[in-house]
Short mmCIF file of C-alpha atoms in Angstrom, two decimals:
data_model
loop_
_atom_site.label_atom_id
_atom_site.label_comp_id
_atom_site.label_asym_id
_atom_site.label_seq_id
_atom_site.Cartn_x
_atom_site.Cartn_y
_atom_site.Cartn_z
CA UNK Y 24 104.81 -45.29 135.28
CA UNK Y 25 103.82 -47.81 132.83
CA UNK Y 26 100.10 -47.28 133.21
CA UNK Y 27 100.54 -43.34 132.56
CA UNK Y 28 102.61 -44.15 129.28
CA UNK Y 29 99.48 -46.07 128.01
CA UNK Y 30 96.82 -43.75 128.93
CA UNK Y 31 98.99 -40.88 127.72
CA UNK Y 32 99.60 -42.80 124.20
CA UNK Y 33 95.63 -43.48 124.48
CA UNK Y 34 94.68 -39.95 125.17
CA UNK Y 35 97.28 -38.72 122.07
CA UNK Y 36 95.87 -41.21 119.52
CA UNK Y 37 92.05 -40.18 120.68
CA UNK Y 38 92.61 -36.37 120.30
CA UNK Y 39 94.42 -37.04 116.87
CA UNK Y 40 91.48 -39.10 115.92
CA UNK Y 41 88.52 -36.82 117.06
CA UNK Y 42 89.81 -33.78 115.57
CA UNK Y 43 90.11 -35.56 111.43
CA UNK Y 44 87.41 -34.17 110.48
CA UNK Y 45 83.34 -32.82 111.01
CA UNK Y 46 81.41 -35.47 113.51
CA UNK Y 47 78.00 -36.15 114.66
CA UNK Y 48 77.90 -37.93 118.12
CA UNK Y 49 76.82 -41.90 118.25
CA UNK Y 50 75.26 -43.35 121.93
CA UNK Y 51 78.31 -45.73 121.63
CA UNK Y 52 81.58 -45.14 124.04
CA UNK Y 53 84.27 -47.33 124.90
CA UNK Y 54 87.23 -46.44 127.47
CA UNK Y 55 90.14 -48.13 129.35
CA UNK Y 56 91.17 -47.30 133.41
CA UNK Y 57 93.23 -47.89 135.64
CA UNK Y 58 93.74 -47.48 139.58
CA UNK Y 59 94.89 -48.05 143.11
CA UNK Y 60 92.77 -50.64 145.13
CA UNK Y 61 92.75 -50.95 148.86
CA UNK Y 62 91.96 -54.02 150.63
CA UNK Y 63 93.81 -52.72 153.45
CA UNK Y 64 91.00 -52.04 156.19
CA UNK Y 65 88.87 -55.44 155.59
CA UNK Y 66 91.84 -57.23 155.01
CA UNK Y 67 92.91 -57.46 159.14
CA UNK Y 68 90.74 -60.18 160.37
CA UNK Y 69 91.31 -62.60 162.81
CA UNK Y 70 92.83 -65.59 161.00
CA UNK Y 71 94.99 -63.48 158.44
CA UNK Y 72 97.13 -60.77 158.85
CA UNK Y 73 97.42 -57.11 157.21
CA UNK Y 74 97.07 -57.48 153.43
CA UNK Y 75 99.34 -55.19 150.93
CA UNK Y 76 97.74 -52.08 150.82
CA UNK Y 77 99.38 -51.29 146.89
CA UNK Y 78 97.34 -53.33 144.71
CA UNK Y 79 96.91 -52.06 141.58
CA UNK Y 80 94.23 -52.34 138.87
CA UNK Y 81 92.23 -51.75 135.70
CA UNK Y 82 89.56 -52.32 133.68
CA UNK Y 83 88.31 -51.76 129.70
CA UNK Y 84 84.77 -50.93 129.30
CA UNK Y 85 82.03 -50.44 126.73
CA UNK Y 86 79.09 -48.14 126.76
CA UNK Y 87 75.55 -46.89 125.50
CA UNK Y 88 74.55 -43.53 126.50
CA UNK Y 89 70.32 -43.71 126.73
CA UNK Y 90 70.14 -39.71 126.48
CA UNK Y 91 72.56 -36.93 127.57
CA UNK Y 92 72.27 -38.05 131.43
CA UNK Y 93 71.91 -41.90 131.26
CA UNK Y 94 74.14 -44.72 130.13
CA UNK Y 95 74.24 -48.73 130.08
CA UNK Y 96 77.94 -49.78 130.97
CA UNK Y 97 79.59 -53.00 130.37
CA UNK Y 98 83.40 -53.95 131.57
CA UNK Y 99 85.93 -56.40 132.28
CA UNK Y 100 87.53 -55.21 135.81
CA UNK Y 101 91.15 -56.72 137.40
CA UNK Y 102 90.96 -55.58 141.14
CA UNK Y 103 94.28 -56.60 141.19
CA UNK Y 104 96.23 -59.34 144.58
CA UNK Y 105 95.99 -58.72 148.20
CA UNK Y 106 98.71 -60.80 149.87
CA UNK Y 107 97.73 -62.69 152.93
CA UNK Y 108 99.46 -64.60 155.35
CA UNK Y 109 97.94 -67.21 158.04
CA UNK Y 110 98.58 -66.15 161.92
CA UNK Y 111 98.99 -69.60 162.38
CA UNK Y 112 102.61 -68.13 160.76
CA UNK Y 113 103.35 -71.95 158.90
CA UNK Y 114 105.82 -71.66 155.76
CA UNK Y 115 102.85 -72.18 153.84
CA UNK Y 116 100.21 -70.22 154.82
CA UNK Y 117 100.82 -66.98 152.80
CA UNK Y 118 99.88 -66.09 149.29
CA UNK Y 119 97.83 -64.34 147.32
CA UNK Y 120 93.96 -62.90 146.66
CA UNK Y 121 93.79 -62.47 142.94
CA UNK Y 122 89.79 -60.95 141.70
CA UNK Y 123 88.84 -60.18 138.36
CA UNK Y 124 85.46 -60.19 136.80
CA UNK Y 125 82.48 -58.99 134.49
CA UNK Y 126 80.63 -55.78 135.37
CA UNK Y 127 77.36 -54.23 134.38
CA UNK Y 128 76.13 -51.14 135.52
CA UNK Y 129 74.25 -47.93 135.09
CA UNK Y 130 76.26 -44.32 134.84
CA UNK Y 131 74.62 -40.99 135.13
CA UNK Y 132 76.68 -37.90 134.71
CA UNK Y 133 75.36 -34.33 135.46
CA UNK Y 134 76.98 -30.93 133.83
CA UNK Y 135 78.67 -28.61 135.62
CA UNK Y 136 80.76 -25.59 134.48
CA UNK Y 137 82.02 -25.16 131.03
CA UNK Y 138 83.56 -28.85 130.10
CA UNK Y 139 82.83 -30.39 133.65
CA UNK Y 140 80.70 -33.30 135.16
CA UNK Y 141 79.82 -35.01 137.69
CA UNK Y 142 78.98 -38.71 137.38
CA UNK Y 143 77.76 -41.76 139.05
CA UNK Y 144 77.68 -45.33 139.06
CA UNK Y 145 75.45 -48.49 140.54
CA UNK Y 146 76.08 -52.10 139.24
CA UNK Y 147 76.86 -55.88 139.80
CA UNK Y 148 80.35 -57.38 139.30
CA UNK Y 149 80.50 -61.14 138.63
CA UNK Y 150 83.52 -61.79 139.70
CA UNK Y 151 86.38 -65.00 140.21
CA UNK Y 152 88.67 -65.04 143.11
CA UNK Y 153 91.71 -67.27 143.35
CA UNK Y 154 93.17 -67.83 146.47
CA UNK Y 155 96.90 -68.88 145.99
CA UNK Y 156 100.36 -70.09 148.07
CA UNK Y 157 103.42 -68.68 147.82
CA UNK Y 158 104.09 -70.73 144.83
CA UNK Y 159 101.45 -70.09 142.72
CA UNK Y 160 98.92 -73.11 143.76
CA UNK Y 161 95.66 -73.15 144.93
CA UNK Y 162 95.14 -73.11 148.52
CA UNK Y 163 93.18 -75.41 149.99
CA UNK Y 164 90.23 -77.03 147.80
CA UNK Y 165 88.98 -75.57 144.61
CA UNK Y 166 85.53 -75.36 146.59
CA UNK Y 167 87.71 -72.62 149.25
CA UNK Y 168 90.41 -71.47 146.82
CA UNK Y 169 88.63 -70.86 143.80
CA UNK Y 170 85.50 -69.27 144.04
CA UNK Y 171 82.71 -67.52 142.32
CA UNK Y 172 79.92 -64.90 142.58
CA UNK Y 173 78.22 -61.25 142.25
CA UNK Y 174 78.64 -58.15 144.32
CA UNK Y 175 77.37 -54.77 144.31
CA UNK Y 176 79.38 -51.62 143.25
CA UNK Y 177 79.10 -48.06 143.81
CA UNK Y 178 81.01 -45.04 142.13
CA UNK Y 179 81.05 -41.64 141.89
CA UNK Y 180 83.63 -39.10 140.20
CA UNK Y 181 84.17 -35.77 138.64
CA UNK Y 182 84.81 -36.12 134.64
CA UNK Y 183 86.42 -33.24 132.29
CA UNK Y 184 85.65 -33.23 128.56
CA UNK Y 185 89.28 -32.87 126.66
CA UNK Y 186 86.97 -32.83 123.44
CA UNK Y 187 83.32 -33.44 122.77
CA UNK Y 188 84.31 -36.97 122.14
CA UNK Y 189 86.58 -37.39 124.76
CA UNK Y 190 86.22 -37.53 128.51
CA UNK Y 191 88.64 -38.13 131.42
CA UNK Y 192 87.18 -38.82 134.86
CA UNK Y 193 88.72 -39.42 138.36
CA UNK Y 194 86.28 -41.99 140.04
CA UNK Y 195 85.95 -44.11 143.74
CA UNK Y 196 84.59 -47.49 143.50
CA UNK Y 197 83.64 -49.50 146.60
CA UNK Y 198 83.18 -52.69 145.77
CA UNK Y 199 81.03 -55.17 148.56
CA UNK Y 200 81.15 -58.45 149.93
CA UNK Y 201 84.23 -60.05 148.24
CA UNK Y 202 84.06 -63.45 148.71
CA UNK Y 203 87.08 -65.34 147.97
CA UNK Y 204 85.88 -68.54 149.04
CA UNK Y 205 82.45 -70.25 149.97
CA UNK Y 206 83.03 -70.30 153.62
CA UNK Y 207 83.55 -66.52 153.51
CA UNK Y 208 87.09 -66.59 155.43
CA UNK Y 209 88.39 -64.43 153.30
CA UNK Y 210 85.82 -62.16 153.33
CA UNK Y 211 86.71 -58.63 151.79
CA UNK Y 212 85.76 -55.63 150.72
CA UNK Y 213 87.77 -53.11 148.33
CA UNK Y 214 88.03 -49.41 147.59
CA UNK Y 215 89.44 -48.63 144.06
CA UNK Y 216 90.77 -44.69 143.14
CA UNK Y 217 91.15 -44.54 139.73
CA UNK Y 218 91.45 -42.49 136.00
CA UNK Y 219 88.62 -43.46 132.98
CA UNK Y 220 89.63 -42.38 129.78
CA UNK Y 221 86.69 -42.51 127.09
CA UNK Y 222 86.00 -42.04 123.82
CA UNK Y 223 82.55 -41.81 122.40
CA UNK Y 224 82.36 -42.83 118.50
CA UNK Y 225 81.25 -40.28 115.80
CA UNK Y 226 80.60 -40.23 112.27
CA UNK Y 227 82.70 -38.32 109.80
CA UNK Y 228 80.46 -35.55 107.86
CA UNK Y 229 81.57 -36.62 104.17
CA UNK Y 230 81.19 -34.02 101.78
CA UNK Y 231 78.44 -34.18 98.87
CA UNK Y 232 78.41 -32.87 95.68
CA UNK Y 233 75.88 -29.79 94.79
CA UNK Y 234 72.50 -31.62 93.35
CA UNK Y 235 70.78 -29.85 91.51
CA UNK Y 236 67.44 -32.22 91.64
CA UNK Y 237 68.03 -31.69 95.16
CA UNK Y 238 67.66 -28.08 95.31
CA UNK Y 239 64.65 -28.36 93.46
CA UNK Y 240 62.57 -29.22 96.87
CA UNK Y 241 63.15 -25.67 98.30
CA UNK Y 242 61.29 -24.77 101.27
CA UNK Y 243 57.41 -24.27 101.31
CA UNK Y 244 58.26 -20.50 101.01
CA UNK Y 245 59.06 -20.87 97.51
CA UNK Y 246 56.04 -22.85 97.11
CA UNK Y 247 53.24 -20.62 98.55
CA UNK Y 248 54.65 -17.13 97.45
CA UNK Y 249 57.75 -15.52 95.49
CA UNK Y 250 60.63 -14.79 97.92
CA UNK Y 251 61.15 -11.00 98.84
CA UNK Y 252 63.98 -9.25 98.04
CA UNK Y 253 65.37 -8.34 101.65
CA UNK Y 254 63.05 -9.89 103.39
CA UNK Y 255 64.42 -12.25 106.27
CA UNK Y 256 63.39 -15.61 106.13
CA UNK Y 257 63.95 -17.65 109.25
CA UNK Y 258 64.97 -21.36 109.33
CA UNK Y 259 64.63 -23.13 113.00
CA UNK Y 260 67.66 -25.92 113.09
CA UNK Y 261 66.81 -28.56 115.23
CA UNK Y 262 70.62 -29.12 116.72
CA UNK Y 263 70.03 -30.46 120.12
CA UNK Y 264 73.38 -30.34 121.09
CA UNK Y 265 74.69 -31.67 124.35
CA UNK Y 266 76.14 -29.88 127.00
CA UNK Y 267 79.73 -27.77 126.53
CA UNK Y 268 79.44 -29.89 122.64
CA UNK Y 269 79.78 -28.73 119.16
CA UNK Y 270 78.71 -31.47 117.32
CA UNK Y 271 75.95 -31.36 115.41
CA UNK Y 272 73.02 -34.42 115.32
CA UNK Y 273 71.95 -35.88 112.53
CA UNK Y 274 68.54 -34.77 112.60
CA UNK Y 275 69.80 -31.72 111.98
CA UNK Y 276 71.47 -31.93 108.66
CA UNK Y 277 67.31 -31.78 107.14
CA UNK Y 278 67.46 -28.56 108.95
CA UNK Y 279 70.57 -27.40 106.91
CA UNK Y 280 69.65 -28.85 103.99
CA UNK Y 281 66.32 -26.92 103.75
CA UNK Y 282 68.83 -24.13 104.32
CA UNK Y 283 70.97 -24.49 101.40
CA UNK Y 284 68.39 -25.81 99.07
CA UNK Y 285 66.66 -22.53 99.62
CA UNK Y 286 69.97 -20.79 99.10
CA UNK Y 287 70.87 -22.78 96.01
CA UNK Y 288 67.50 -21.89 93.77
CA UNK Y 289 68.26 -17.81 95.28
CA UNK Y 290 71.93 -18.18 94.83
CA UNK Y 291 71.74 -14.15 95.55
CA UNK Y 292 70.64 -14.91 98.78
CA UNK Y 293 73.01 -14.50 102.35
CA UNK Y 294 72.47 -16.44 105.25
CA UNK Y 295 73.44 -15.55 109.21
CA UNK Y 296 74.14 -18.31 111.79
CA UNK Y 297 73.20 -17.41 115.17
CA UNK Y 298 74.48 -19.96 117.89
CA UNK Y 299 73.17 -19.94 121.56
CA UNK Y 300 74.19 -21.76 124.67
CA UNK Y 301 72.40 -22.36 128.00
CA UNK Y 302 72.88 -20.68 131.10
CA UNK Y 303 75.86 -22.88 132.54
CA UNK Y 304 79.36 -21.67 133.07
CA UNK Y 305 80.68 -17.98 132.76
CA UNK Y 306 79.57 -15.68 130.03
CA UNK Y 307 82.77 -15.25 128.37
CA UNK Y 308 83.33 -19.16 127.50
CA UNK Y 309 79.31 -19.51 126.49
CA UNK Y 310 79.90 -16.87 123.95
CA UNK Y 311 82.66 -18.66 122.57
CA UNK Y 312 80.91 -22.00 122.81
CA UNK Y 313 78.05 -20.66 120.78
CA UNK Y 314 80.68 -19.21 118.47
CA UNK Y 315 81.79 -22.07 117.54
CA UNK Y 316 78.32 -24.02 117.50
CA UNK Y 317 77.57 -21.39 114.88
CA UNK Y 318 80.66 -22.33 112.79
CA UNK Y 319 80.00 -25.78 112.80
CA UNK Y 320 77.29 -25.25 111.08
CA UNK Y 321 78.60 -22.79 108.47
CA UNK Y 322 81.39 -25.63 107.88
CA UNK Y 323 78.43 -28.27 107.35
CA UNK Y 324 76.84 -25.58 104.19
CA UNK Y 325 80.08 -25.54 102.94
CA UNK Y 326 81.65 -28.88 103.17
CA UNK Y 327 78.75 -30.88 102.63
CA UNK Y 328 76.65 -28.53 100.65
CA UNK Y 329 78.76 -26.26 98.56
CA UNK Y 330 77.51 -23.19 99.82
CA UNK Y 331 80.22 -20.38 99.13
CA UNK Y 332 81.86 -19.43 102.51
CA UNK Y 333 81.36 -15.43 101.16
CA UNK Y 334 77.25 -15.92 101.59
CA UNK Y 335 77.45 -16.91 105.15
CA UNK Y 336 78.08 -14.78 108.63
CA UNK Y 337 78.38 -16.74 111.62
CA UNK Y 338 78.15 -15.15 115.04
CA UNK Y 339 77.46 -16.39 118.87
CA UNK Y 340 75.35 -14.75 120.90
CA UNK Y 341 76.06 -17.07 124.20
CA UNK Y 342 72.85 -17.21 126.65
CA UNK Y 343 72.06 -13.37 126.04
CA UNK Y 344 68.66 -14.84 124.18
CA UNK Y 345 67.36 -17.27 125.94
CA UNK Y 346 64.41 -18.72 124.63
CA UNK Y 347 63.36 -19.99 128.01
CA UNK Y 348 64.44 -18.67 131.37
CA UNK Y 349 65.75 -20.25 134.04
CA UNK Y 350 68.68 -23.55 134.61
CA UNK Y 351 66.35 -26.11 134.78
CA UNK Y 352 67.57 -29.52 132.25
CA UNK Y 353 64.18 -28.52 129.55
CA UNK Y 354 65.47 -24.47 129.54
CA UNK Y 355 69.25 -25.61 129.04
CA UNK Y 356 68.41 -28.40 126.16
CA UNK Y 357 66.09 -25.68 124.22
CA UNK Y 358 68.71 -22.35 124.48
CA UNK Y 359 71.51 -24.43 123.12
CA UNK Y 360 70.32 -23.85 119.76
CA UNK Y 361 70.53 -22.78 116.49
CA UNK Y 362 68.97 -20.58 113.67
CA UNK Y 363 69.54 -19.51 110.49
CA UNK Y 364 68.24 -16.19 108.75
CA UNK Y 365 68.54 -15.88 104.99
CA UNK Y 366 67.84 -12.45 103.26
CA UNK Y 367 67.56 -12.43 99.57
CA UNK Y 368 70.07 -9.67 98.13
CA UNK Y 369 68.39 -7.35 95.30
CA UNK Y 370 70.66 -8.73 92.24
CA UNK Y 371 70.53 -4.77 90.74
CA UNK Y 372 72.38 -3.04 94.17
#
């Protein structure tokens, strides 16, 4: 009960926090989890007994996401106690296993449907196990009681994007060769089912102030010819978003910018948003995805470049125009796109 009061007060802050205001996604993530392990199975050897199979754990965790597939993870993991107790059955000879450690791995996630993954995990745990009595103090030596080393991990899960900043996963760990003492008596290994809740940082679009010196560097169009009246004039906006997101890079904002300067010195001029999305998940929720792609960037001309809300149409067209065919990772990456057509409006109509 207690751990699904903080990762529901976790999740509420997040979703309260993502949602302020405009973002543009940053590699950097950080999350908190928390699960069942199970020492149960390696736990029935032949000089202990059954261990407690309800052992429960967590973990906080830091992250750096290479590209839209890859990430470097770093954590701080509590596998929680497995109680033991000697066959020999002497008053003494029953305690606890207490591991906890530092973990470093790699996590690859792959889209699926709409605002659905599936991820991945490989990595090393460094990792301290006391061995305890029934009061607390170590058993045995410090050399068999209190004992450290590395293991290998694996992981694999299904995550679900709450917002583009926020992700909840279900994962299983198995954890290898735990070690709780140097002369391997205790020697375990652990399954872990578990919840990751994550939240990947973003910068706040701050609004800017029309400059006019600004909209002096218009777009070579202006340079090499006068502008026709009614003439579309397309602008290519290098978005690049990730998969089921709405969040715009910041390589884009050039893109937009070239947009409104061009806008601002023909301030007669209208501009249409066309969003697309790639060919993953149903047709109905792409449309709406590239809906709102579109928006954001009509809210980006008019929060951050003054651009009157009246001179721009936004309008998804989902993966009805692709530009290339097919579901492959390059054909999904260049569909979710956007561009921008401005058509200057004969001032005497």
């Amino acid at each position: 009960m207690k751990t699904k009061i903080i990762l529901s007060t976790l999740l509420t802050f997040m979703i309260s926090f993502s949602t302020f205001a405009q973002t543009e996604l940053t590699p950097w993530y950080i999350g908190v989890g928390a699960g069942i392990n199970d020492y149960k199975s390696q736990c029935d050897k032949n000089i202990i007994s059954p261990c407690d199979d309800t052992s429960y754990g967590w973990e906080l965790f830091t992250g750096y996401q290479l590209n839209q597939y890859i990430g470097i993870e770093l954590g701080y993991r509590d596998l929680g106690k497995a109680y033991w107790t000697d066959n020999n059955g002497e008053v003494n000879d029953y305690g606890k296993i207490n591991t906890k450690g530092v973990t470093l791995g790699v996590v690859a996630q792959y889209p699926l449907a709409e605002r659905w993954n599936i991820n991945t995990e490989v990595g090393a745990m460094g990792y301290n196990s006391k061995i305890t009595n029934k009061w607390g103090n170590i058993y045995g030596d410090m050399n068999t009681g209190n004992h450290t080393d590395v293991t290998p991990y694996l992981g694999a899960g299904i995550g679900f994007n709450i917002t583009d900043t926020i992700m909840l996963s279900a994962i299983y760990r198995h954890y290898q060769d735990l070690n709780a003492a140097s002369n391997s008596r205790y020697d375990l290994e652990n399954n872990y089912w578990g919840l990751k809740l994550s939240y990947r940082f973003s910068n706040q679009v701050k609004k800017q102030p029309a400059n006019t010196a600004a909209a002096a560097k218009v777009d070579k169009i202006t340079e090499e010819k006068l502008p026709l009246v009614d003439t579309p004039y397309k602008f290519d906006i290098n978005a690049k978003f990730e998969h089921d997101s709405t969040v715009i890079n910041e390589i884009a904002y050039q893109d937009i910018k070239r947009v409104a300067d061009f806008m601002n010195v023909h301030p007669n001029s209208k501009v249409t948003i066309s969003g697309h999305a790639s060919h993953v998940g149903s047709a109905k929720y792409n449309l709406t995805l590239s809906t709102r792609r579109a928006e954001a960037v009509e809210a980006l001309l008019v929060l951050k470049f003054d651009i009157d809300p009246a001179r721009i149409t936004s309008i998804g067209y989902g993966f009805s125009q692709p530009l290339i065919q097919g579901h492959s990772s390059i054909a999904n990456e260049a569909n979710r796109r956007i561009e921008a057509e401005v058509i200057i409006i004969d001032p005497t109509q």
